[in-house]
Coordinates of C-alpha atoms in Angstrom, one line a residue:
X20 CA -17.1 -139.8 -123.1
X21 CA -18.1 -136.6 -121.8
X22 CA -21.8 -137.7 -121.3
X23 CA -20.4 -140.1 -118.0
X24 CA -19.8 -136.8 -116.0
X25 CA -23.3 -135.9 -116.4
X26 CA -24.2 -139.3 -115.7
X27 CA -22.2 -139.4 -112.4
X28 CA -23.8 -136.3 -111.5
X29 CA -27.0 -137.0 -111.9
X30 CA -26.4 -140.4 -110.2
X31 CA -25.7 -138.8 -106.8
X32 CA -28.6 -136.6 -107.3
X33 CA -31.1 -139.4 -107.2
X34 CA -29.2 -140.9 -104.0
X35 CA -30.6 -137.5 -102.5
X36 CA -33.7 -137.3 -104.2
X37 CA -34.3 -141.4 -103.4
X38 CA -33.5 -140.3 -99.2
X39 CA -36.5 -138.2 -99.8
X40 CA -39.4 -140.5 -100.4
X41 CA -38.3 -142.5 -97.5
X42 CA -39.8 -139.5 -95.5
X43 CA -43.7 -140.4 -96.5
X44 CA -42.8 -144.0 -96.0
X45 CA -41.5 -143.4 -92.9
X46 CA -44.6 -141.1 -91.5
X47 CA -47.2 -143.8 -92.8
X48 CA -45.5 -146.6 -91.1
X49 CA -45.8 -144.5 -87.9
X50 CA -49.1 -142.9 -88.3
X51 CA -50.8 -144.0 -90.9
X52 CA -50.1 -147.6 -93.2
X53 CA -46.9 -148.8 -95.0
X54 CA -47.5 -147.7 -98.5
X55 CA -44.6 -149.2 -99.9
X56 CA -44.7 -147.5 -103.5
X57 CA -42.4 -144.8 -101.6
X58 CA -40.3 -147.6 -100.5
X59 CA -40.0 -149.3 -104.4
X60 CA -39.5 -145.0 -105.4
X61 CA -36.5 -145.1 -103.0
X62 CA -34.8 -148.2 -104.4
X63 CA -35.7 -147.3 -107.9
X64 CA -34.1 -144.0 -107.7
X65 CA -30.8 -145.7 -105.7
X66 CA -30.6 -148.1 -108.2
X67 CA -31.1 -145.7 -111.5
X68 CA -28.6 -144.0 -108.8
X69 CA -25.9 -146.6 -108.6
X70 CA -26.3 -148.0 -112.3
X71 CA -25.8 -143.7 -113.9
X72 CA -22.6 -143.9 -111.0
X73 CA -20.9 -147.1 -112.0
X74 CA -21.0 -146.2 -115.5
X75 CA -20.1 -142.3 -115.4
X76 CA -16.8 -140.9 -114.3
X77 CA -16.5 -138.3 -111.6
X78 CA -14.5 -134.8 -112.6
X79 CA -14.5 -131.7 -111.1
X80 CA -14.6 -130.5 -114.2
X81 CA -18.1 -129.1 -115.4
X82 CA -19.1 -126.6 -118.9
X83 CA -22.1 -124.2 -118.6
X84 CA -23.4 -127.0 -121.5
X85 CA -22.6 -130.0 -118.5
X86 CA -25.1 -127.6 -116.3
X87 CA -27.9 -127.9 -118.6
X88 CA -27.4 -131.4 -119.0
X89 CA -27.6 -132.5 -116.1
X90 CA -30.1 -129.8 -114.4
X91 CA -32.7 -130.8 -116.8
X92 CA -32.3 -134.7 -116.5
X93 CA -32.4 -134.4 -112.9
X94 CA -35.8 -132.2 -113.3
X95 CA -37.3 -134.7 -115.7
X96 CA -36.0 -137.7 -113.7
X97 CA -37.2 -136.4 -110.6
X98 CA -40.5 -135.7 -111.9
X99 CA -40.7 -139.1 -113.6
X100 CA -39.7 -140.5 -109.9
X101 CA -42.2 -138.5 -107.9
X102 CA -45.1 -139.6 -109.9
X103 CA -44.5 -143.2 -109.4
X104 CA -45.9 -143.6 -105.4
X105 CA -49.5 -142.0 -107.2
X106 CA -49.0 -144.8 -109.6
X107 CA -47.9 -147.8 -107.8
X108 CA -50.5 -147.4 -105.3
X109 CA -53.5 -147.1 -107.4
X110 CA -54.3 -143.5 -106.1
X111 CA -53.9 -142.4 -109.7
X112 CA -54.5 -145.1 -112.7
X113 CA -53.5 -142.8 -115.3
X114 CA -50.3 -141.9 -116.3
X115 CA -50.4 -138.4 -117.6
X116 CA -52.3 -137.4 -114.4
X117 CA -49.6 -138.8 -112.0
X118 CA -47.0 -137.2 -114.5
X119 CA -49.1 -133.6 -114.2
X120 CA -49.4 -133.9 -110.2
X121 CA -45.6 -134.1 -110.0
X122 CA -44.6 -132.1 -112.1
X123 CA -47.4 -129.6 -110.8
X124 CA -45.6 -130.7 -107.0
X125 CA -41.9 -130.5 -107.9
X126 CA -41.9 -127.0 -109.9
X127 CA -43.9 -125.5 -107.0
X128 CA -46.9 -125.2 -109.4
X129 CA -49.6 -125.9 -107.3
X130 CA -52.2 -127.5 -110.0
X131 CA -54.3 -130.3 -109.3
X132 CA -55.7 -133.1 -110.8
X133 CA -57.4 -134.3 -107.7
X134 CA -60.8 -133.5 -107.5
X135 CA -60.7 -134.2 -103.0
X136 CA -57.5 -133.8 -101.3
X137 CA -59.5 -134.7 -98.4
X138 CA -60.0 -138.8 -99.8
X139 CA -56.2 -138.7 -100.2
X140 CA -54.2 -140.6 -97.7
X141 CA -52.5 -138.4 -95.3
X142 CA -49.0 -139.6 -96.5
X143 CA -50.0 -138.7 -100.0
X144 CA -50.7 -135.3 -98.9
X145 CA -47.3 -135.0 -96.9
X146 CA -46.0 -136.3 -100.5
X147 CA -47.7 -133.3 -102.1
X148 CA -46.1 -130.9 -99.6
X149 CA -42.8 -132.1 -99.2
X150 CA -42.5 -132.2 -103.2
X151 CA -43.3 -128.3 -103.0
X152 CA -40.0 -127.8 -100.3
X153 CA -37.9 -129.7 -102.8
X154 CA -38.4 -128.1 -105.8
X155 CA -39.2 -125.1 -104.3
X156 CA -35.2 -123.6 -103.9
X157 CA -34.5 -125.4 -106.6
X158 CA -33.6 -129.1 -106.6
X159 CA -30.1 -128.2 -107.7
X160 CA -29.0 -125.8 -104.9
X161 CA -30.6 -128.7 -102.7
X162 CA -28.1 -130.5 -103.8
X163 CA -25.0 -128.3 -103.9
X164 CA -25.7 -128.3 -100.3
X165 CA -24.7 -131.7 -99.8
X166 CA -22.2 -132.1 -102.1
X167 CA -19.0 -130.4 -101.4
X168 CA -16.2 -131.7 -103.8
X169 CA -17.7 -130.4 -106.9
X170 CA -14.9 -127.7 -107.7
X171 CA -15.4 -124.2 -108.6
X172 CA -17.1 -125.0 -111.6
X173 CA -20.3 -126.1 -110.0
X174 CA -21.6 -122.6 -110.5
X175 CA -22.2 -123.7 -113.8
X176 CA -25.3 -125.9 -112.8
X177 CA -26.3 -123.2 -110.5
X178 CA -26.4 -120.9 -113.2
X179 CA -27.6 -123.8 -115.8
X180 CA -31.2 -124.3 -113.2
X181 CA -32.3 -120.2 -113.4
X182 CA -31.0 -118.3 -116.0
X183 CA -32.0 -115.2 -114.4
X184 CA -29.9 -112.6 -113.8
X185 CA -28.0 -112.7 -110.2
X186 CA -26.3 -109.4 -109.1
X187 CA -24.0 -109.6 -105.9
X188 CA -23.7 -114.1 -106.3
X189 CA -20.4 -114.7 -106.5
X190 CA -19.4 -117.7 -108.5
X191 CA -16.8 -119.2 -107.0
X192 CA -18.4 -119.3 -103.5
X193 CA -21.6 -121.0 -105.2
X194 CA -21.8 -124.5 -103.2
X195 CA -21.0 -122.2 -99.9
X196 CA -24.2 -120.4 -100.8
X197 CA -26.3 -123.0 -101.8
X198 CA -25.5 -124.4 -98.3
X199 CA -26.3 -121.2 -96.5
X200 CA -30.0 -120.0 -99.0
X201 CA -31.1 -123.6 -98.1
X202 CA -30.3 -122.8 -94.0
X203 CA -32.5 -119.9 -94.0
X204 CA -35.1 -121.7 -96.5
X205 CA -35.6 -124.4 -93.4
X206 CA -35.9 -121.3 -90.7
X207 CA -38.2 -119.4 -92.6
X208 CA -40.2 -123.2 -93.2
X209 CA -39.6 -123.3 -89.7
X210 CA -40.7 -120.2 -88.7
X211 CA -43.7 -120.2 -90.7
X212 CA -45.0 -123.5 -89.7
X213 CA -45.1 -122.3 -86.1
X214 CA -47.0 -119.1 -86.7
X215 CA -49.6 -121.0 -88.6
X216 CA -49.6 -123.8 -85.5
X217 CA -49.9 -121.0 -82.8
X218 CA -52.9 -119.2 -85.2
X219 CA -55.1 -122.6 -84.8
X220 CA -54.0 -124.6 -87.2
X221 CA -53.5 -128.5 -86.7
X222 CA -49.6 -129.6 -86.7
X223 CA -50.2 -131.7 -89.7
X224 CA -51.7 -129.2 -91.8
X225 CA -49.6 -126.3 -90.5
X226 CA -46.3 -128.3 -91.9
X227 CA -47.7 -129.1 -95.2
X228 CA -48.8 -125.0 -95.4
X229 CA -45.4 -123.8 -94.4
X230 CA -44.1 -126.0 -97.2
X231 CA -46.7 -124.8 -99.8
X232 CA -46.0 -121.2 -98.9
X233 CA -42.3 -121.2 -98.4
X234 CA -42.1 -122.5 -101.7
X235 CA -45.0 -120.5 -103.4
X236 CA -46.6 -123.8 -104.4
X237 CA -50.2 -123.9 -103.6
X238 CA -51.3 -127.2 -103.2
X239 CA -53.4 -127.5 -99.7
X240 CA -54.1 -130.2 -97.4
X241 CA -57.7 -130.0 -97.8
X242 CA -59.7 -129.4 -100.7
X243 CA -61.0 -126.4 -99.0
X244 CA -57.9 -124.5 -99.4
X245 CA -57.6 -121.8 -97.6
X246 CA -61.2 -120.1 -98.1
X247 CA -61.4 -121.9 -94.2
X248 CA -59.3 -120.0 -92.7
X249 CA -61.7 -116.8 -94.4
X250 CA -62.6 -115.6 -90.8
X251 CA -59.1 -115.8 -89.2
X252 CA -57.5 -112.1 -90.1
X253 CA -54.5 -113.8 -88.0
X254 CA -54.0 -116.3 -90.4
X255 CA -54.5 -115.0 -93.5
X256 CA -52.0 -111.6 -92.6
X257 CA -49.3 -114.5 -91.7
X258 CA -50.0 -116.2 -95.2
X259 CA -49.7 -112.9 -96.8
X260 CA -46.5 -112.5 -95.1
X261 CA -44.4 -115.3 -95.6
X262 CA -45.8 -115.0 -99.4
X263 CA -44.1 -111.8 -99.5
X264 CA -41.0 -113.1 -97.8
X265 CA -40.4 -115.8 -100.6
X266 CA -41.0 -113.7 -103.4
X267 CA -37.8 -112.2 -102.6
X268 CA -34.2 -112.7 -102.9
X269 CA -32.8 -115.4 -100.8
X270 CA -29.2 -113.8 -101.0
X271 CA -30.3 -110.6 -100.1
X272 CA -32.1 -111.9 -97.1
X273 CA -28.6 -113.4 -95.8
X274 CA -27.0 -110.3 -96.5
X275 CA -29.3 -108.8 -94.2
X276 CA -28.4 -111.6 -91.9
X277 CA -24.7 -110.5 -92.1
X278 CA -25.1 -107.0 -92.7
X279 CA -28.5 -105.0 -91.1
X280 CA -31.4 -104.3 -92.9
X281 CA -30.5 -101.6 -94.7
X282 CA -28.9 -104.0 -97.4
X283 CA -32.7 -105.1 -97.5
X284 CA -33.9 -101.7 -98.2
X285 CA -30.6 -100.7 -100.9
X286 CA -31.6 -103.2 -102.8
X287 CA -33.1 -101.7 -106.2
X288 CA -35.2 -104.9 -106.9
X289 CA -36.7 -106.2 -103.6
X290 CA -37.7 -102.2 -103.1
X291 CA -39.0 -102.8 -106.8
X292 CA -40.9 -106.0 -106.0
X293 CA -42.8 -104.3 -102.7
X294 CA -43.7 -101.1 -105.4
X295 CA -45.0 -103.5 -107.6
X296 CA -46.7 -105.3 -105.2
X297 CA -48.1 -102.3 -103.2
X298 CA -49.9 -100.6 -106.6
X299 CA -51.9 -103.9 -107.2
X300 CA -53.4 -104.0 -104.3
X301 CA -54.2 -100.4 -103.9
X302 CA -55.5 -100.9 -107.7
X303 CA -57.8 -104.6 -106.3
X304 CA -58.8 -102.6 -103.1
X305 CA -59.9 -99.7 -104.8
X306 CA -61.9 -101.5 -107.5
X307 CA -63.5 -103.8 -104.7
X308 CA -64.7 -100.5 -102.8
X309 CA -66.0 -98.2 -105.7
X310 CA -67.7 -102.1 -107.1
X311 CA -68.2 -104.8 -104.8
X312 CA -71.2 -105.7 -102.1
X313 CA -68.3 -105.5 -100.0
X314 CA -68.1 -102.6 -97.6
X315 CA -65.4 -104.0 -94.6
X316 CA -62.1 -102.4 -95.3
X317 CA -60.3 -104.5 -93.4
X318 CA -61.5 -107.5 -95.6
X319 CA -61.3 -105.2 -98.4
X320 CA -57.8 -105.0 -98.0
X321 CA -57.3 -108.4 -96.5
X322 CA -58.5 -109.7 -99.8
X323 CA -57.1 -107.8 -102.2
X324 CA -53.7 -107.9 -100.6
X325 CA -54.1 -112.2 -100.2
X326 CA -55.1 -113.3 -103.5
X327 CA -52.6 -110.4 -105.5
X328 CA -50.0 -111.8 -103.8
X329 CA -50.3 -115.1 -104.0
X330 CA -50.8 -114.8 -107.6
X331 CA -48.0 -112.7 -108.3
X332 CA -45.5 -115.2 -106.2
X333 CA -47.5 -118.0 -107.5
X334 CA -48.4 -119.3 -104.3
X335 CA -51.6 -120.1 -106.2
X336 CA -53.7 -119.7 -102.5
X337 CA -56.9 -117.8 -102.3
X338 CA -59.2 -116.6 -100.0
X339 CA -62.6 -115.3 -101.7
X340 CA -63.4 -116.6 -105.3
X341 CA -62.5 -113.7 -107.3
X342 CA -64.1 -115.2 -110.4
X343 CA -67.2 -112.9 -108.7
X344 CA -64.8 -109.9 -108.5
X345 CA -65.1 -106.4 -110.7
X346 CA -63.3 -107.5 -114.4
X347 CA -60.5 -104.5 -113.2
X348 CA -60.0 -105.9 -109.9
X349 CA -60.0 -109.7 -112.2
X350 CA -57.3 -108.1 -114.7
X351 CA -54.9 -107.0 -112.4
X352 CA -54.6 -110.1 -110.8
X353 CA -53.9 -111.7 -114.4
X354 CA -51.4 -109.1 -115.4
X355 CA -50.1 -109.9 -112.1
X356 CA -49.3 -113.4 -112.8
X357 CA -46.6 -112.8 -115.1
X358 CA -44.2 -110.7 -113.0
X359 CA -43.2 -112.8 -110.4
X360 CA -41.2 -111.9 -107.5
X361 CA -37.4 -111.2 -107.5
X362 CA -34.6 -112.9 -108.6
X363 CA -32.7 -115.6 -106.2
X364 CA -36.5 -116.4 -104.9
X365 CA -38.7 -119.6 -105.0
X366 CA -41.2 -117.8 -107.7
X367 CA -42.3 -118.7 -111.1
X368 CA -43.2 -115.8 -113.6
X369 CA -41.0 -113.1 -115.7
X370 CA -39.3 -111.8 -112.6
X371 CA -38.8 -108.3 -111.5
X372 CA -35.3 -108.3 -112.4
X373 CA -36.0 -108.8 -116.0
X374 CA -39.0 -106.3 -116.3
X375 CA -36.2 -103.6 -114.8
X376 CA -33.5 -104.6 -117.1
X377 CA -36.1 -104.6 -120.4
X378 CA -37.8 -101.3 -119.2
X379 CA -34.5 -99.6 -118.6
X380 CA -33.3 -100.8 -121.5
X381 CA -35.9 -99.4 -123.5
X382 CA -35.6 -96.0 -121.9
X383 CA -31.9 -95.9 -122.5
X384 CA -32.8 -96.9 -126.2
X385 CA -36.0 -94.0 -126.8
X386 CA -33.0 -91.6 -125.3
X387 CA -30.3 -92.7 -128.3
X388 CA -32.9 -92.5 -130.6
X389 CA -33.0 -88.8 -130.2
X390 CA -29.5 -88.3 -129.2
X391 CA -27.3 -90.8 -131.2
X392 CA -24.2 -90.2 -130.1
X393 CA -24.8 -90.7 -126.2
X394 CA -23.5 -93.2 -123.6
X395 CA -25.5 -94.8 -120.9
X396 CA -25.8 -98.0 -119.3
X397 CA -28.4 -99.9 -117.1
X398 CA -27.0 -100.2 -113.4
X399 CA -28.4 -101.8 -111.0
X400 CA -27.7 -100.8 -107.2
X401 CA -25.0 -98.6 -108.7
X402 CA -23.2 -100.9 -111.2
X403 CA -23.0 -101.8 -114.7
X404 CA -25.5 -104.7 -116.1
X405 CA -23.0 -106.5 -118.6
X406 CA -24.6 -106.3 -122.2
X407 CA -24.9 -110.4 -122.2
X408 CA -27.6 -109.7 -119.4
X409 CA -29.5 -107.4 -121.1
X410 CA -29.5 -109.8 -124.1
X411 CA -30.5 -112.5 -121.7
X412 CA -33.8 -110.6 -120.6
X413 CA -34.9 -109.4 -124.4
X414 CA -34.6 -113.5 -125.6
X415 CA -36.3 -114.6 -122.0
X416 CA -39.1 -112.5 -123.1
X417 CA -39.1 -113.2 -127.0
X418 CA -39.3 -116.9 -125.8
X419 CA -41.8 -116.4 -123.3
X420 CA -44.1 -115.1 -125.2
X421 CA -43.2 -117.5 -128.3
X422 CA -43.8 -120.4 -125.8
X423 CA -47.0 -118.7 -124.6
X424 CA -48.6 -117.9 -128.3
X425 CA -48.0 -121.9 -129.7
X426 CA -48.9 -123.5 -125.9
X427 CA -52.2 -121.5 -126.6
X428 CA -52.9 -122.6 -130.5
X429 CA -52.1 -126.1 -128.8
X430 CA -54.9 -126.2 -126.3
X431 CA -57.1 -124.9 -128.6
X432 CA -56.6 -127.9 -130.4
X433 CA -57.5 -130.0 -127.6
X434 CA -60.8 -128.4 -127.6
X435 CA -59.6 -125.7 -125.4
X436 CA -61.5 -122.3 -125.6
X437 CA -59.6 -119.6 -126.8
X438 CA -60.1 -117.8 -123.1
X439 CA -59.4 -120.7 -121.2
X440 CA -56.5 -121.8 -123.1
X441 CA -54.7 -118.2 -122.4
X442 CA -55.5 -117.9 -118.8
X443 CA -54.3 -121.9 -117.8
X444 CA -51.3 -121.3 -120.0
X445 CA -50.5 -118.1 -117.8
X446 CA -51.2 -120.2 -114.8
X447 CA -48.5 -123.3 -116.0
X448 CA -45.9 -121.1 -117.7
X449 CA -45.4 -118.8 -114.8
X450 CA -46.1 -121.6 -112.3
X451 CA -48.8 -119.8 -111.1
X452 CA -51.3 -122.8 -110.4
X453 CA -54.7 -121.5 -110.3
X454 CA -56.3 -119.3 -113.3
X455 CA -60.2 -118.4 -113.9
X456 CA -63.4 -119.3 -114.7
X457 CA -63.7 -123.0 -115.1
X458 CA -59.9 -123.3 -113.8
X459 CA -60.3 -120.8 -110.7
X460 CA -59.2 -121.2 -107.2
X461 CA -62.5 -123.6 -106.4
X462 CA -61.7 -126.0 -109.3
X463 CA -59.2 -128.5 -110.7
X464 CA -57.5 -129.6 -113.6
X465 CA -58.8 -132.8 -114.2
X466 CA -61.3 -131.7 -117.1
X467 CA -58.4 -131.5 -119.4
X468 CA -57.9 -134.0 -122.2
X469 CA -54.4 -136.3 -121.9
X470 CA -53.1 -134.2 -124.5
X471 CA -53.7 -130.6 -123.2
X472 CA -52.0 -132.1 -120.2
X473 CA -49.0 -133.1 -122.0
X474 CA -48.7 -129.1 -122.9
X475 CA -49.1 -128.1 -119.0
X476 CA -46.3 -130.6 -117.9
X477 CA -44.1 -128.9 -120.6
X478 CA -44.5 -125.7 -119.8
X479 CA -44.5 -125.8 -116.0
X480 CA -41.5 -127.6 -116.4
X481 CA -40.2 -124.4 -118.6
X482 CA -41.0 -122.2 -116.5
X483 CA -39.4 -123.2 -113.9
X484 CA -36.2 -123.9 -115.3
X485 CA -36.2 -120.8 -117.3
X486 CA -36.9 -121.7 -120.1
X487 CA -32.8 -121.8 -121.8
X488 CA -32.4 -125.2 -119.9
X489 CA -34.3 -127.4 -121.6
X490 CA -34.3 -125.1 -125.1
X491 CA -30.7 -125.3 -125.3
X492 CA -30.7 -128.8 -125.9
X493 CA -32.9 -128.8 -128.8
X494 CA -30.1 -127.4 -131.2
X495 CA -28.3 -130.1 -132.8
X496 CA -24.7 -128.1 -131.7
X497 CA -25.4 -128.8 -128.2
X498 CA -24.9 -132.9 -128.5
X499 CA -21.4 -132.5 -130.0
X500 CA -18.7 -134.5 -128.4
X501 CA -20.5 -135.8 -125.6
X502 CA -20.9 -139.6 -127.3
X503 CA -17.1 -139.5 -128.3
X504 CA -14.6 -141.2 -126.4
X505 CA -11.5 -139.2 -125.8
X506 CA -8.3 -140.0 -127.8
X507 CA -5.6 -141.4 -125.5
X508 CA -3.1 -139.0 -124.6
X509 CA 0.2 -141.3 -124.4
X510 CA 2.8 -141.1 -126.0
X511 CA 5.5 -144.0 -127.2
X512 CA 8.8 -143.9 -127.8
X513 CA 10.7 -145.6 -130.7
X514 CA 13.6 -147.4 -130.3

């Protein structure tokens, strides 16, 4: 049966996954207590490892429909996985709330249930953290890196996890690459774990910044955040930084590696993704100095340029409670929360690839409508987008918005106001993590019924995966053969 590729797959995945929570174990064993939930997490994911293994057959031999199989059972595993050390230890008795908290942790949401991080156990926190830097990349390219006899067709689960278009990623090179974004994805880590350490920052807390950030998660080692580090311009300029770095493409940045900067500065979307960025601010800044008690321009700018981009990258950080903001400089930062960074990054949200493709799309379709017999295409960096992209973007879009418009109606059923309901939904669907008023930067999630929770695990987990992943296998075509045992191919002669 075709379904025991998938299951071999995502056997080995949990071996990796299962490696993992040995780290917290490990750190509160040395520093802290044994909290052996992580332990039991390990040998339940070796053994749902072993037992998927035993019983599936390895092939090199993958579909795009094999991708989405096994991307989204490893995403809903994992999840289902992660919450278990919050639930076998008693630090969370309910189950929907350990289900949101790792799901909010794996898909680099940066939500919260808990109402003090600072009760938490240390190697819960590191737990929190270290779930960010997994899902962060992308739990599949994690694992192309370690796996290296998957054939050519691995690409397939590599496309399968983002759906997003990928100019310049070749296909056939795919587990080479995945090896290679996940290098740099540790240096920058690396990198920015030591700036933070050098600014002040204790070596604990530092870490489990550098994997919030790197991975534009958002949750904090302290229930203070980062409004703390308020008075540090050092710090906050280095957050701003690295927030910037991983909204952008991870290929391009290796390119750059390889090739000089100047591949860095060709590139159509990363130079879109600074414009973008650069006009909100100047937009925040300017409504902050024309409306706000505020009169610094250093901290004008300091603000405006910390909480617009870690909204837009969905860091989900903050510096000042911009609930007190102008409703302009407040607007921007929602309109910001759906665009994302760019494609090949560690963000949540639309993605600046897509709102180039639909908006020069459109252009090249208001141009036929007055001249019907011309022909133009969208390029990007000089080439051709193939027409199945473009259709790619318009559906991401319709979907998006479809997704948005019934997660809404359903918090509103919960007892959701009509305001709240639109701004969390923003904040789970683009994997955002933070939204406003009664949800802002200084407040939790742990107000919301079990049900409106139910909605939030769904949709971070869509919008992480893009959606298609986990769509695609609600149509009834999808299932076919893949509970059907192959006919025997022999052949007997007759004498």
């Amino acid at each position: 049966m075709r379904i025991q590729i998938v299951m071999s797959l995502v056997g080995r995945l949990l071996y990796i996954f299962g490696i993992f929570t040995l780290v917290p174990f490990i750190y509160g064993v040395v520093f802290e207590t044994a909290y052996w939930s992580f332990l039991i997490t390990t040998g339940i994911s070796f053994g749902l490892g072993g037992l998927l293994s035993y019983y599936g057959h390895e092939s090199q031999s993958f579909s795009l429909r094999d991708g989405f199989l096994v991307v989204s059972a490893t995403w809903i595993l994992t999840v289902i996985l992660g919450s278990l050390p919050f639930l076998l230890s008693g630090i969370l008795t309910n189950v929907f709330d350990a289900l949101f908290e790792a799901t909010s942790g794996i898909t680099a949401t940066g939500a919260t249930i808990i109402n003090s991080v600072d009760d938490l156990p240390k190697t819960f926190v590191l737990w929190r953290g270290l779930m960010h830097w997994i899902g962060g990349m992308g739990i599949i390219v994690l694992i192309l890196s370690f796996l290296k006899n998957l054939g050519a067709d691995a690409a397939h689960m590599f496309n399968a996890e983002a759906s997003v278009p990928k100019p310049g990623v070749v296909m056939p090179r795919i587990q080479s690459m995945a090896t290679k974004l996940w290098r740099l994805y540790v240096a920058f880590t690396a990198i920015c774990f030591v700036m933070l350490w050098v600014g002040g920052i204790e070596p604990f807390d530092a870490l489990n910044y550098a994997f919030s950030i790197i991975a534009t998660g958002g949750f904090a080692p302290t229930s203070a955040g980062t409004f703390i580090y308020e008075p540090s311009n050092y710090i906050c300029f280095v957050f701003i930084f690295f927030m910037i770095l991983a909204g952008g493409n991870f290929a391009v940045y290796y390119n750059v590696l390889q090739k000089g900067v100047r591949v860095l500065i060709d590139d159509f979307e990363t130079r879109m993704y600074w414009l973008v960025i650069f006009i909100g601010i100047s937009i925040i800044a300017i409504s902050l100095a024309l409306q706000s008690n505020i009169n610094d321009p250093i901290q004008i700018f300091r603000d405006a340029s910390f909480n617009l981009v870690s909204i837009q990258t969905g860091s989900g950080f903050a510096v000042s409670d911009y609930d007190l903001w102008p409703a302009a400089a407040q607007m921007m930062l929602f309109i910001s929360s759906f665009f994302g960074g760019c494609s090949g990054s560690t963000t949540g949200g639309v993605k600046i690839i897509r709102l180039i493709i639909l908006i020069k799309s459109s252009i090249i379709y208001l141009r036929k409508s007055i001249h019907p017999e011309m022909v133009q295409v969208v390029r990007i960096n000089g080439k051709p987008m193939p027409t199945k992209w473009i259709q790619m973007a318009q559906q991401f879009l319709f979907l998006y918005l479809m997704i948005y418009v019934i997660s809404v109606f359903l918090m509103t059923c919960s007892g959701m106001s009509t305001y709240d309901a639109m701004q969390i939904i923003t904040a789970f669907l683009s994997n955002v993590g933070i939204g406003f008023g009664g949800f802002g930067p200084t407040d939790t999630f742990n107000s919301m019924s079990d049900g409106a929770k139910c909605v939030a695990i769904a949709d971070m987990l869509l919008g992480r995966l893009e959606l298609f992943t986990i769509l695609v296998m609600l149509h009834p075509q999808f299932w076919e053969g893949y509970f059907i045992k192959k006919q025997s191919t022999k052949r007997y002669r007759i004498l």
